[in-house]
mmCIF file of N, CA, C and O in Angstrom:
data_model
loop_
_atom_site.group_PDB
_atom_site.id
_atom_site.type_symbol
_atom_site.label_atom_id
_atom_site.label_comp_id
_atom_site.label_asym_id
_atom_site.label_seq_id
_atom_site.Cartn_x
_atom_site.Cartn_y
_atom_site.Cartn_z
ATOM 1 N N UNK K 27 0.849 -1.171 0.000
ATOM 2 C CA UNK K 27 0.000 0.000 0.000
ATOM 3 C C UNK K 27 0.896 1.236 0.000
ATOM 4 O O UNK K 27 1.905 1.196 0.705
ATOM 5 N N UNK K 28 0.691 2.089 -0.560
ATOM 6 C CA UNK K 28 1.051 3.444 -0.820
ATOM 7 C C UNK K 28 0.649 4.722 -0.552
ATOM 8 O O UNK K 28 -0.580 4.664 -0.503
ATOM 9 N N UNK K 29 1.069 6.049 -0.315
ATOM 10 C CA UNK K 29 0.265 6.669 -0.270
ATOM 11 C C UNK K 29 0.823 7.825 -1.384
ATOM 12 O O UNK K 29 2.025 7.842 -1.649
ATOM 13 N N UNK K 30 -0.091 8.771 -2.012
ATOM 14 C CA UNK K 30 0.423 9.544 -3.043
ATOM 15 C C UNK K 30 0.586 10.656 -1.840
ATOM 16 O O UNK K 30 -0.218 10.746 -0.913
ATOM 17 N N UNK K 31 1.394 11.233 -1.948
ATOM 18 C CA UNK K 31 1.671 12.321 -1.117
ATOM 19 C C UNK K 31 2.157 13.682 -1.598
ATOM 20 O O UNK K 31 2.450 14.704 -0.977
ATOM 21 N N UNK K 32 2.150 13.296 -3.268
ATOM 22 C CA UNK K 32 2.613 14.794 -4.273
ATOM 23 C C UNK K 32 0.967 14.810 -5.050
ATOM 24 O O UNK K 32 0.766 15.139 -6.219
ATOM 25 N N UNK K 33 0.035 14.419 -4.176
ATOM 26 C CA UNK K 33 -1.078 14.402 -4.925
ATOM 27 C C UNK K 33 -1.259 16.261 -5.481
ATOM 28 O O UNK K 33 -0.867 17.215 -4.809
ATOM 29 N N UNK K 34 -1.890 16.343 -6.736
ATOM 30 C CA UNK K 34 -1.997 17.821 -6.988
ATOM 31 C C UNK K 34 -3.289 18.364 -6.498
ATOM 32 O O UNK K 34 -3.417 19.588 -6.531
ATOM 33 N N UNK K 35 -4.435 17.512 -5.968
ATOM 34 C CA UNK K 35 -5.787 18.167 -5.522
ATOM 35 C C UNK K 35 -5.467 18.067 -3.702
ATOM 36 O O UNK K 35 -5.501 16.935 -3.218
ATOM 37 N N UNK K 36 -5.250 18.931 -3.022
ATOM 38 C CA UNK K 36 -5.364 18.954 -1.808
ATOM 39 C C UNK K 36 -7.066 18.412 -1.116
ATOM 40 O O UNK K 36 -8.203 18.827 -1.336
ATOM 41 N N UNK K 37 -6.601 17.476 -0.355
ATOM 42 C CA UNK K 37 -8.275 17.406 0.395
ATOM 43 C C UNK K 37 -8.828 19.100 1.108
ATOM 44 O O UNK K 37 -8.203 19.554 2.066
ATOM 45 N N UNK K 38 -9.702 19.672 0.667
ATOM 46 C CA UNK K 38 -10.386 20.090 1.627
ATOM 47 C C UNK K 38 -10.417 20.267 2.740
ATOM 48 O O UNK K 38 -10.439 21.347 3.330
ATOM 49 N N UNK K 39 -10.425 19.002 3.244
ATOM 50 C CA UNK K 39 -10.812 19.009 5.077
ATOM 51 C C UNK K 39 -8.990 18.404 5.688
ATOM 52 O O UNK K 39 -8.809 17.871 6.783
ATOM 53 N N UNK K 40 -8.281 18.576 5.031
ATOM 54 C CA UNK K 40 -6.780 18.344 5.063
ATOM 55 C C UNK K 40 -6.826 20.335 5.074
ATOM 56 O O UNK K 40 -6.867 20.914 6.160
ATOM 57 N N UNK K 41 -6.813 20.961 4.033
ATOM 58 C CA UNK K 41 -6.955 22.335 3.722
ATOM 59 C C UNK K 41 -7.075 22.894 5.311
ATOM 60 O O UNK K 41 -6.306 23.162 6.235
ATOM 61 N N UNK K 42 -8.544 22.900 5.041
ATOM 62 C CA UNK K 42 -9.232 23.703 6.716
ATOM 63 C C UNK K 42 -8.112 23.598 7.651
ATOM 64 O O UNK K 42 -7.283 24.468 7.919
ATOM 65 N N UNK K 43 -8.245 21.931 8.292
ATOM 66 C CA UNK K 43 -7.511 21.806 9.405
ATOM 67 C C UNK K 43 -5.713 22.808 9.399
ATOM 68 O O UNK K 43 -5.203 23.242 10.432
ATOM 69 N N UNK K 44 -5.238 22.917 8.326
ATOM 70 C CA UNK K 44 -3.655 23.415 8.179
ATOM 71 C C UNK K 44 -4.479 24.530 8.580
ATOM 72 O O UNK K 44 -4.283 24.879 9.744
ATOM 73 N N UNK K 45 -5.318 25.165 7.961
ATOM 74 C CA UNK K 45 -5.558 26.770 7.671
ATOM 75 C C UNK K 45 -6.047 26.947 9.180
ATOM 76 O O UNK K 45 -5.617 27.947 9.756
ATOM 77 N N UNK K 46 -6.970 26.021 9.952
ATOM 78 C CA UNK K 46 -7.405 26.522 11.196
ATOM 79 C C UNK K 46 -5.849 26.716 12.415
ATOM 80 O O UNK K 46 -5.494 27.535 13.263
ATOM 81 N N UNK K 47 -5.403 25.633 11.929
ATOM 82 C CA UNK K 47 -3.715 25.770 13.129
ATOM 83 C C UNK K 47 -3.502 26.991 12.581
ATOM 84 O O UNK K 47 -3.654 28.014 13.247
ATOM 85 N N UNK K 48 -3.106 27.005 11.225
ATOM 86 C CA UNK K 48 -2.004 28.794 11.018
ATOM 87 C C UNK K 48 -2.911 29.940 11.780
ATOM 88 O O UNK K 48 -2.355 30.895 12.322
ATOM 89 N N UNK K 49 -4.575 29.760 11.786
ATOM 90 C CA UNK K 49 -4.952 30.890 11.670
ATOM 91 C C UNK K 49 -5.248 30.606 13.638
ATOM 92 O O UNK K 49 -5.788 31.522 14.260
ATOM 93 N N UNK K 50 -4.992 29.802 14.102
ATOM 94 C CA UNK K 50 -5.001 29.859 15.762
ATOM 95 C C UNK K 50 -3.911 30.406 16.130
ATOM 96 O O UNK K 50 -3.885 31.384 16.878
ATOM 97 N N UNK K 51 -2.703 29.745 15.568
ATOM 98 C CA UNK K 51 -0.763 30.046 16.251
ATOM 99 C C UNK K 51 -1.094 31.589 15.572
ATOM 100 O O UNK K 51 -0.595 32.403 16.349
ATOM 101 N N UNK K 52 -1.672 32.230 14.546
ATOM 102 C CA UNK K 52 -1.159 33.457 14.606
ATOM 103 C C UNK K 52 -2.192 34.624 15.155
ATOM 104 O O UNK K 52 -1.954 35.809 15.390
ATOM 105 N N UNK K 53 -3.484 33.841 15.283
ATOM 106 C CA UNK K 53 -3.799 34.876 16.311
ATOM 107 C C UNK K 53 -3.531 34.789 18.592
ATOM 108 O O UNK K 53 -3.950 35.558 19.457
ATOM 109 N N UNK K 54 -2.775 33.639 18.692
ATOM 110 C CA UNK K 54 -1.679 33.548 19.851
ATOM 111 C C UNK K 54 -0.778 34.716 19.506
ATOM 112 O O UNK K 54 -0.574 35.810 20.033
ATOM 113 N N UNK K 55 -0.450 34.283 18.754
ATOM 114 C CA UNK K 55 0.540 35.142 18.594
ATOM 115 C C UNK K 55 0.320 37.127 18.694
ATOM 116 O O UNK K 55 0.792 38.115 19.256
ATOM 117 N N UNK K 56 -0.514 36.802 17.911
ATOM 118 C CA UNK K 56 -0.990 38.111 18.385
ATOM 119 C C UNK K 56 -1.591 38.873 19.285
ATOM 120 O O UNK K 56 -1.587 40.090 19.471
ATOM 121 N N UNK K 57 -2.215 37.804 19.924
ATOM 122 C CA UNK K 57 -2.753 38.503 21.713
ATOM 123 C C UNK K 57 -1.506 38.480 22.693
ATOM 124 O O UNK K 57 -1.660 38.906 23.838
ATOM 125 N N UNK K 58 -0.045 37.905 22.201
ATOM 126 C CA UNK K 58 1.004 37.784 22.945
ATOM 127 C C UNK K 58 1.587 39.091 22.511
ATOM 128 O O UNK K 58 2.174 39.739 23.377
ATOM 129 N N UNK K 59 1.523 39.512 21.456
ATOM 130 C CA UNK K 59 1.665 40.895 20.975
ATOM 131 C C UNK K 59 1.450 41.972 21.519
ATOM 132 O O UNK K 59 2.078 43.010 21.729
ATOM 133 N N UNK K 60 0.290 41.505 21.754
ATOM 134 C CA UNK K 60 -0.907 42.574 22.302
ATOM 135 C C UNK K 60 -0.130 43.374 23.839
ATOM 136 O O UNK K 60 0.124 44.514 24.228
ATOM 137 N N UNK K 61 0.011 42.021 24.314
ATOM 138 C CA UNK K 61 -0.047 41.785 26.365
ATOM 139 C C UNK K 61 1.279 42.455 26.269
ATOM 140 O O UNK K 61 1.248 43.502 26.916
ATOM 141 N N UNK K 62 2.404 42.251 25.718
ATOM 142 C CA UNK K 62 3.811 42.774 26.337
ATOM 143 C C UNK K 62 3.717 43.707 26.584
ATOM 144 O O UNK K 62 4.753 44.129 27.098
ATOM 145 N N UNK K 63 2.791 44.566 26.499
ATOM 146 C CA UNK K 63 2.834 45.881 27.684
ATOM 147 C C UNK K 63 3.688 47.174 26.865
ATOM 148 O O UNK K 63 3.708 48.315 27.326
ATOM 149 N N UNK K 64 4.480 46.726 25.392
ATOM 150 C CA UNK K 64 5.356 48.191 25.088
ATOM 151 C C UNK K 64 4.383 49.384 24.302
ATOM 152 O O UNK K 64 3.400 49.060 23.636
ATOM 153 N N UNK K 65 4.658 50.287 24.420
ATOM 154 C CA UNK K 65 4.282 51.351 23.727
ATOM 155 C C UNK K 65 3.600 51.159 22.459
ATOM 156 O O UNK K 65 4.144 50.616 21.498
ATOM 157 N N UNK K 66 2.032 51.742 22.453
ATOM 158 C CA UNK K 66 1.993 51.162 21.034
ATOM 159 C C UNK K 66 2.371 51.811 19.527
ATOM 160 O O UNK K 66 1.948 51.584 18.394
ATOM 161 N N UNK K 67 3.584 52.923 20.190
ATOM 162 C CA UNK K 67 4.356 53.609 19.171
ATOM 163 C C UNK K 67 5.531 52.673 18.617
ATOM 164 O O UNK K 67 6.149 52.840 17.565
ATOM 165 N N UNK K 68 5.729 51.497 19.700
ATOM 166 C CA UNK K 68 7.018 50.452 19.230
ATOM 167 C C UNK K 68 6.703 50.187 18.315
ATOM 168 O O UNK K 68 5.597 49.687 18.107
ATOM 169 N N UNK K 69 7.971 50.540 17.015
ATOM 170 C CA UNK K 69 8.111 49.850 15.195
ATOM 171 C C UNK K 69 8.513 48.923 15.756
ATOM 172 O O UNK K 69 8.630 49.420 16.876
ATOM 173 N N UNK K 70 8.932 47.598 15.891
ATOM 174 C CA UNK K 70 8.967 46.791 15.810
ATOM 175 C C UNK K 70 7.852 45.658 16.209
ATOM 176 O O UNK K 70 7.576 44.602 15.640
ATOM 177 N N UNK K 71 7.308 46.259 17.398
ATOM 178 C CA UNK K 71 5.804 45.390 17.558
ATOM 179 C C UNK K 71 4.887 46.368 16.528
ATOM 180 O O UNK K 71 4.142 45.390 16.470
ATOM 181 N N UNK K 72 4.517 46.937 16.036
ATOM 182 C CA UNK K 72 3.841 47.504 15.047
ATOM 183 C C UNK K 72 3.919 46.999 14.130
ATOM 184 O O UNK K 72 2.919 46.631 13.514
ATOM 185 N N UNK K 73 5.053 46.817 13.741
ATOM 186 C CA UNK K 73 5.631 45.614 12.293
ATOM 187 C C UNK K 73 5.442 44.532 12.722
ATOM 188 O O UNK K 73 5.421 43.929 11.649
ATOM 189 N N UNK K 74 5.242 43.592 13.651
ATOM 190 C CA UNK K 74 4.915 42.248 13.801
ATOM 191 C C UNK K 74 3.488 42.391 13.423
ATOM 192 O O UNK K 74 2.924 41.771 12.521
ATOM 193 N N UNK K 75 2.925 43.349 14.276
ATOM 194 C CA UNK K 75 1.302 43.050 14.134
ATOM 195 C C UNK K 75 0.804 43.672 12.644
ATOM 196 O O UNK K 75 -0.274 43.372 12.130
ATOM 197 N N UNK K 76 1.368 44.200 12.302
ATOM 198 C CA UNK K 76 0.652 44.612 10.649
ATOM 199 C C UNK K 76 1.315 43.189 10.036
ATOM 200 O O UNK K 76 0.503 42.986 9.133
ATOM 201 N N UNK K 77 2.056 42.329 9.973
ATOM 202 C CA UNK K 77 2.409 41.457 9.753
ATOM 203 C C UNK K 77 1.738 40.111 9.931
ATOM 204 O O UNK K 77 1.606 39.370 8.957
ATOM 205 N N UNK K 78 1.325 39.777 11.089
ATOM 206 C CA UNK K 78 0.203 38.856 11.485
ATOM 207 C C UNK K 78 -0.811 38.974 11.226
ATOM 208 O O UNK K 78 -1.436 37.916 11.145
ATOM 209 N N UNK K 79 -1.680 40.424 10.913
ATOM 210 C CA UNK K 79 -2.801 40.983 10.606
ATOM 211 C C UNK K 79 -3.160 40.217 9.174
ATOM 212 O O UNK K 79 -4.223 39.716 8.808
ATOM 213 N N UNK K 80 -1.438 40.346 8.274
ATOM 214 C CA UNK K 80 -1.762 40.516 7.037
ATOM 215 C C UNK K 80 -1.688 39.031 6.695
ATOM 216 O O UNK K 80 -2.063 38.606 5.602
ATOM 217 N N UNK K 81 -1.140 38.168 7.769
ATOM 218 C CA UNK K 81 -1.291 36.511 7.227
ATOM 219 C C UNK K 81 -2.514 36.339 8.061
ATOM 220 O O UNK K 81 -2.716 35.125 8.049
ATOM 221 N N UNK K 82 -3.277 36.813 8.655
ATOM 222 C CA UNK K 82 -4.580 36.272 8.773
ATOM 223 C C UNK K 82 -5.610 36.734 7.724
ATOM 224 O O UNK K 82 -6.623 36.126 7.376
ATOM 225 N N UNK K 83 -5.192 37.839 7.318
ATOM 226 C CA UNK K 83 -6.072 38.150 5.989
ATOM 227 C C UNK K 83 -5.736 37.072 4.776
ATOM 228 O O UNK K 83 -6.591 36.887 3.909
ATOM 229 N N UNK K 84 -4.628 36.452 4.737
ATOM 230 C CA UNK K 84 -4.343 35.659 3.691
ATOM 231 C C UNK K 84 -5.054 34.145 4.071
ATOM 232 O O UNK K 84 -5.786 33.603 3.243
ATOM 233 N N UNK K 85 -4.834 33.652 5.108
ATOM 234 C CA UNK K 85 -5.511 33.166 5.742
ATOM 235 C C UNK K 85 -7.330 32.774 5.636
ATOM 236 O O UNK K 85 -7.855 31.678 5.438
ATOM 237 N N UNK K 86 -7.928 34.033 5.836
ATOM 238 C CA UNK K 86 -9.384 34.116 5.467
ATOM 239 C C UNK K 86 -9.476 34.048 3.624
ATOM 240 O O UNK K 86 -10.546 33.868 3.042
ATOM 241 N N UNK K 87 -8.222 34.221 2.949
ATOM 242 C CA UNK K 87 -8.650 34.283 1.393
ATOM 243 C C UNK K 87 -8.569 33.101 1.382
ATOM 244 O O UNK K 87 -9.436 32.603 0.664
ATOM 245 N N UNK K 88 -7.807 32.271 1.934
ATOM 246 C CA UNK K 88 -7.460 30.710 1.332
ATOM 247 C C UNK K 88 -8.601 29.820 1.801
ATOM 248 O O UNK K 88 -8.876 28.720 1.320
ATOM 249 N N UNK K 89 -9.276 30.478 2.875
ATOM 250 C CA UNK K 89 -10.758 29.412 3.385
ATOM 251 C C UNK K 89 -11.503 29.525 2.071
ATOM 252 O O UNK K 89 -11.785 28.593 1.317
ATOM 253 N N UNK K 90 -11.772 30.780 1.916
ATOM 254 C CA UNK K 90 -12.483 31.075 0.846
ATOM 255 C C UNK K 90 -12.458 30.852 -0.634
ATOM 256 O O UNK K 90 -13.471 31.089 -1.291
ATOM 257 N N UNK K 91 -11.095 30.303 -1.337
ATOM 258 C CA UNK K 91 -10.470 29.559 -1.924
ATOM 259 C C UNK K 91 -10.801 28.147 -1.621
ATOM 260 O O UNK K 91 -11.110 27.477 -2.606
ATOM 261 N N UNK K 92 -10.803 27.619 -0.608
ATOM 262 C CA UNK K 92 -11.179 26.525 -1.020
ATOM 263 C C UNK K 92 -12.635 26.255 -0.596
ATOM 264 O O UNK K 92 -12.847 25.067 -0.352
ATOM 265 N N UNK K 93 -13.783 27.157 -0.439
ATOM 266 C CA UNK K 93 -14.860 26.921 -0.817
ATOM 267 C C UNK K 93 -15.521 27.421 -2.236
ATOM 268 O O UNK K 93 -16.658 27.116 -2.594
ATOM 269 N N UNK K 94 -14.672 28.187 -2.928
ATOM 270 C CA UNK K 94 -14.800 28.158 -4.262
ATOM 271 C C UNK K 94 -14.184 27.293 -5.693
ATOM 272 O O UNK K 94 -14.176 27.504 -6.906
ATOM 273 N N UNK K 95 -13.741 26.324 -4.864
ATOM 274 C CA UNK K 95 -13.037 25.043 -5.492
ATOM 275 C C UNK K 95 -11.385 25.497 -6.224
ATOM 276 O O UNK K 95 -10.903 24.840 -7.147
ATOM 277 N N UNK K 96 -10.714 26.668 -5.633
ATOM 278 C CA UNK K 96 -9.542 27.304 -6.291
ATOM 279 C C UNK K 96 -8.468 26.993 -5.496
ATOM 280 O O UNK K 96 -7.370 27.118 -6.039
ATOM 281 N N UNK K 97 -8.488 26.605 -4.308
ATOM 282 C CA UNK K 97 -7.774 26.308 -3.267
ATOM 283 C C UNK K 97 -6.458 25.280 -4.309
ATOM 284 O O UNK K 97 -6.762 24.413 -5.128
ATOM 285 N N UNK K 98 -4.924 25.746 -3.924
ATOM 286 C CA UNK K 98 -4.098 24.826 -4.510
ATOM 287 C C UNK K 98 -3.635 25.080 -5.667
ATOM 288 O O UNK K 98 -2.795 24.443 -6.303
ATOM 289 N N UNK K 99 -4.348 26.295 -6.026
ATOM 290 C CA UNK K 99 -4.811 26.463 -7.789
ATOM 291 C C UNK K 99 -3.112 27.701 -8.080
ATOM 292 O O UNK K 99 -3.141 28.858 -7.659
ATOM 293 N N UNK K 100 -2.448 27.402 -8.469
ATOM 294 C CA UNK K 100 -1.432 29.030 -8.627
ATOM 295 C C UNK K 100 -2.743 30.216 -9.371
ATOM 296 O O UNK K 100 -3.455 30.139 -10.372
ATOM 297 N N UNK K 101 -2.573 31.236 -8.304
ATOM 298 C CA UNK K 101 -3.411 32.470 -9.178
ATOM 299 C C UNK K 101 -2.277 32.967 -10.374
ATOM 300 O O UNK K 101 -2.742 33.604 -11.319
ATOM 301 N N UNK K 102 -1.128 32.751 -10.358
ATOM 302 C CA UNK K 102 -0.577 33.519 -11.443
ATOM 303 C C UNK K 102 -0.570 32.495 -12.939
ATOM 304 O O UNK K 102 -0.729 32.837 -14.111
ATOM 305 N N UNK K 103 -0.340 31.248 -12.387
ATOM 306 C CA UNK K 103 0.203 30.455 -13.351
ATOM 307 C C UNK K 103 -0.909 29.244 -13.720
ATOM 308 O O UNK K 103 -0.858 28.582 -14.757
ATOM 309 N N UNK K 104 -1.658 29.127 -12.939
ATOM 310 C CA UNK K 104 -3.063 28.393 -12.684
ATOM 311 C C UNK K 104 -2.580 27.141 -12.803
ATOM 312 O O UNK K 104 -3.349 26.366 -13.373
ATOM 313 N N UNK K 105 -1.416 26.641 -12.400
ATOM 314 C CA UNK K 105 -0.871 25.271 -12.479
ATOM 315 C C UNK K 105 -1.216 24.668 -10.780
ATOM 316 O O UNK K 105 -1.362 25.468 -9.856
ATOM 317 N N UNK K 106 -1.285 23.531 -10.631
ATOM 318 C CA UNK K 106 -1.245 23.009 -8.805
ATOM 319 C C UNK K 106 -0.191 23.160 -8.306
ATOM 320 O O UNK K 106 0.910 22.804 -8.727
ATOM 321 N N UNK K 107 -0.552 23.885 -7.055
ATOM 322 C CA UNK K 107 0.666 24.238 -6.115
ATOM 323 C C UNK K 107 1.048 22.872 -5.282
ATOM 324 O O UNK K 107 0.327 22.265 -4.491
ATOM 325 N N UNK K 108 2.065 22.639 -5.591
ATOM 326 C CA UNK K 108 2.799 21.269 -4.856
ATOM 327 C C UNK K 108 2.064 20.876 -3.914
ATOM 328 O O UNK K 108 1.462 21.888 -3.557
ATOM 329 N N UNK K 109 1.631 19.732 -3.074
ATOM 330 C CA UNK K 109 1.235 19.713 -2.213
ATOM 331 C C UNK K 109 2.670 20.096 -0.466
ATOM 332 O O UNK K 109 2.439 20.480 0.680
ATOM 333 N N UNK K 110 3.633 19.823 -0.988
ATOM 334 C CA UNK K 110 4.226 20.125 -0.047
ATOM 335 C C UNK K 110 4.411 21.568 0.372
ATOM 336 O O UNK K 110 4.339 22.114 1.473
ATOM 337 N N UNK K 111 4.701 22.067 -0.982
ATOM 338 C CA UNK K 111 4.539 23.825 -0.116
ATOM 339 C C UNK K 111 2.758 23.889 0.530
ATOM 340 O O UNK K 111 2.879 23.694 1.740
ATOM 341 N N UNK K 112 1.896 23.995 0.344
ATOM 342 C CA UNK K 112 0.317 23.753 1.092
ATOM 343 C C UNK K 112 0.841 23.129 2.414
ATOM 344 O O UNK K 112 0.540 23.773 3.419
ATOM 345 N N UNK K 113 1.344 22.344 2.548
ATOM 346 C CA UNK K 113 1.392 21.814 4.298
ATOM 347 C C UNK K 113 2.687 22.485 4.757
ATOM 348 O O UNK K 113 3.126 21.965 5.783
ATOM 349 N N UNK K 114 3.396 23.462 4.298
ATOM 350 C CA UNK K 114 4.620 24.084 4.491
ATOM 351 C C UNK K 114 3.775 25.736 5.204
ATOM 352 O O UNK K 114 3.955 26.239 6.313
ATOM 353 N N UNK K 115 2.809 26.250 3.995
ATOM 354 C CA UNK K 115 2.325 27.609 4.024
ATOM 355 C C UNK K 115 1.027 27.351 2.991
ATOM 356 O O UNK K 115 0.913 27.702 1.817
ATOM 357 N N UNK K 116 0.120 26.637 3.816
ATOM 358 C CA UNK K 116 -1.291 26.472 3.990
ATOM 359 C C UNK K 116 -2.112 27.552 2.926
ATOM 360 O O UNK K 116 -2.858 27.224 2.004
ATOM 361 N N UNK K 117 -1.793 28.727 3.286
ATOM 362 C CA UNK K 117 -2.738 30.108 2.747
ATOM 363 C C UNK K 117 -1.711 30.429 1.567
ATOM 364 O O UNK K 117 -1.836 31.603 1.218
ATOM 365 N N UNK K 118 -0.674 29.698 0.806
ATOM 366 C CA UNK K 118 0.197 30.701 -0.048
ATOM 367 C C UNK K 118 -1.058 30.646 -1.381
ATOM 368 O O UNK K 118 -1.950 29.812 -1.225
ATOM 369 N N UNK K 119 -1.101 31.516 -2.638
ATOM 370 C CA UNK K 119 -1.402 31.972 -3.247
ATOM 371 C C UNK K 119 -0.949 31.164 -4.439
ATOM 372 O O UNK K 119 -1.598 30.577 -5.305
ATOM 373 N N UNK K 120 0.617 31.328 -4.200
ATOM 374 C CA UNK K 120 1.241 30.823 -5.746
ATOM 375 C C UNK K 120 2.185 29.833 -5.610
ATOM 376 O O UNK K 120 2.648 29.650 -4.485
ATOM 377 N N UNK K 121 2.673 28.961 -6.798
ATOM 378 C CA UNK K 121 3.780 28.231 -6.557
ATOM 379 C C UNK K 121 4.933 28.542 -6.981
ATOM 380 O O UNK K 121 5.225 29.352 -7.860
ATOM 381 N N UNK K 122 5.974 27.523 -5.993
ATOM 382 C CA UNK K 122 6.942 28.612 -6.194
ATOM 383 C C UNK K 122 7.709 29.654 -7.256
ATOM 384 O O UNK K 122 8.126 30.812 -7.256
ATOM 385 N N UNK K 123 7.624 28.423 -8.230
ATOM 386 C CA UNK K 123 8.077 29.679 -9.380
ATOM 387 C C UNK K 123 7.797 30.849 -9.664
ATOM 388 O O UNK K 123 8.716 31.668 -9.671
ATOM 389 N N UNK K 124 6.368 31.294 -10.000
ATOM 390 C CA UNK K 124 5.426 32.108 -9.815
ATOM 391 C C UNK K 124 5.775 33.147 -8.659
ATOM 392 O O UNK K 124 6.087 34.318 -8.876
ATOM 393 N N UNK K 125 5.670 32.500 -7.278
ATOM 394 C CA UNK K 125 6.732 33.369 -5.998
ATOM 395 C C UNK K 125 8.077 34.003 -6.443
ATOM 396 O O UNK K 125 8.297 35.205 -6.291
ATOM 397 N N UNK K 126 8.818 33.288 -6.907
ATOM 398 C CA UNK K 126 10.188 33.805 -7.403
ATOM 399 C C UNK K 126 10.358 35.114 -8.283
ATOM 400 O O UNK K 126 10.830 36.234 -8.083
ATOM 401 N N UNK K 127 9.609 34.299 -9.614
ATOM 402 C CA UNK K 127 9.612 35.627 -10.417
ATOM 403 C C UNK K 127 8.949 37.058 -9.738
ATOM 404 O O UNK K 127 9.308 38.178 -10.103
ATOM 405 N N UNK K 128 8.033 36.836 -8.804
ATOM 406 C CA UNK K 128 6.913 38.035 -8.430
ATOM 407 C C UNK K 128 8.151 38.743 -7.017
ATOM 408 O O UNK K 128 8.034 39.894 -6.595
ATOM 409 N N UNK K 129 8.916 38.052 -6.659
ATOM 410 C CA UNK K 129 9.972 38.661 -5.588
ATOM 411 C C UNK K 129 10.945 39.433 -6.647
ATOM 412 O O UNK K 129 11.925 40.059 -6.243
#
């Protein structure tokens, strides 16, 4: 018995579950943000949290992605995003190539 594990259609309910951990650890993360007590003029906690803000917004696109059956899908290149980057970075958008050239 085998298992395909470079499958190109991600399960769904494989999907959610990654997307619900990223989107729990980073809102921890962000009420840990919150609590340290520094100034909320500190750039550097300012830059974390516009930062976490902005992978939970990515986050809510990729639920929504995969209730519109696009989930996995490269938006640039419309080819399947590996399954290993998806269990690497759950909410990414594109694959890597696509990432590369766009950096």
């Amino acid at each position: 018995m085998s298992l395909d594990v470079s499958r190109a259609e991600p399960h769904p309910d494989e999907a959610r579950q990654r997307l619900e951990h990223a989107r729990s650890s980073r809102l921890a993360q962000l009420d840990a943000l919150r609590e340290t007590g520094q100034s909320a003029d500190d750039h550097l906690l300012s830059e974390q949290r516009t930062a976490m803000e902005r992978v939970l917004k990515e986050i809510e696109a990729a639920f929504a992605r995969i209730e519109d059956g696009t989930y996995g899908t490269c938006l640039s290149c419309a080819k399947p995003i590996p399954a290993e980057r998806l269990e690497i970075l759950p909410y990414t958008r594109h694959c890597v190539a696509c990432r590369r050239r766009a950096a």
